[in-house]
Short mmCIF file of C-alpha atoms in Angstrom, two decimals:
data_model
loop_
_atom_site.label_atom_id
_atom_site.label_comp_id
_atom_site.label_asym_id
_atom_site.label_seq_id
_atom_site.Cartn_x
_atom_site.Cartn_y
_atom_site.Cartn_z
CA MET A 1 -0.17 0.29 -0.03
CA GLN A 2 1.30 3.14 -0.62
CA ARG A 3 -0.47 6.49 -0.09
CA PRO A 4 0.18 10.76 1.26
CA CYS A 5 -0.43 11.45 5.01
CA PRO A 6 -3.83 12.97 5.10
CA THR A 7 -2.04 15.78 7.27
CA CYS A 8 1.23 16.52 6.16
CA GLY A 9 1.14 14.57 2.83
CA ARG A 10 4.53 12.79 3.16
CA VAL A 11 4.41 9.15 1.49
CA ILE A 12 3.72 6.11 3.32
CA ALA A 13 4.28 2.70 1.96
CA GLY A 14 3.84 -0.70 3.62
CA PRO A 15 1.75 -3.40 4.74
CA ARG A 16 -1.29 -2.42 6.70
CA GLU A 17 0.39 -4.29 9.53
CA ALA A 18 3.99 -2.26 9.51
CA LEU A 19 1.30 0.82 9.94
CA PRO A 20 0.18 1.67 13.33
CA HIS A 21 -1.09 5.28 12.99
CA ARG A 22 -2.40 4.47 9.49
CA PRO A 23 -3.93 6.15 7.11
CA PHE A 24 -0.96 8.87 9.03
CA CYS A 25 2.24 8.68 8.81
CA SER A 26 3.13 9.07 12.58
CA GLU A 27 1.95 9.47 15.35
CA ARG A 28 2.20 13.33 15.95
CA CYS A 29 0.16 13.93 12.89
CA ARG A 30 -2.20 11.67 13.31
CA LEU A 31 -2.56 14.27 17.16
CA ILE A 32 -3.04 17.04 14.23
CA ASP A 33 -5.27 15.35 13.25
CA LEU A 34 -7.75 15.16 16.14
CA ARG A 35 -7.11 18.56 17.06
CA SER A 36 -8.37 19.57 14.71
CA TRP A 37 -11.70 17.94 15.36
CA LEU A 38 -11.69 18.73 18.84
CA ASP A 39 -11.27 22.79 17.75
CA GLU A 40 -14.11 22.55 15.21
CA GLU A 41 -11.79 23.42 12.23
CA PHE A 42 -13.16 20.16 10.49
CA ARG A 43 -17.17 19.61 11.05
CA ILE A 44 -19.66 17.34 9.17
CA SER A 45 -21.24 19.36 6.76
CA THR A 46 -25.04 16.83 6.58
CA PRO A 47 -26.80 16.58 10.06
CA LEU A 48 -26.74 13.72 11.38
CA TYR A 49 -30.53 13.63 11.44
CA ALA A 50 -30.70 14.78 7.92
CA ILE A 51 -28.59 11.28 7.51
CA ALA A 52 -31.07 9.40 9.41
CA GLU A 53 -34.04 10.25 7.39
CA ILE A 54 -32.49 9.84 4.55
CA ASP A 55 -31.56 6.36 5.65
CA ASP A 56 -35.43 5.93 6.52
CA GLU A 57 -36.51 6.58 3.25
CA LEU A 58 -34.33 3.97 1.49
CA ALA A 59 -35.33 1.06 3.67
CA PRO A 60 -37.24 -1.29 2.16
CA SER A 61 -40.63 -1.43 4.34
#
């Protein structure tokens, strides 16, 4: 597997088992991402109740 770290962009490669911080390249990048969520720099754009309503509409009767 070879892909960029979502925080710093560094390309990481190797099997999943060898990448303990996947999808991040390091503990530092993982914590930077967590801090961004906690500081509300990132947010989910669609309210969760709207997603639940869509799921209810698509569920078989």
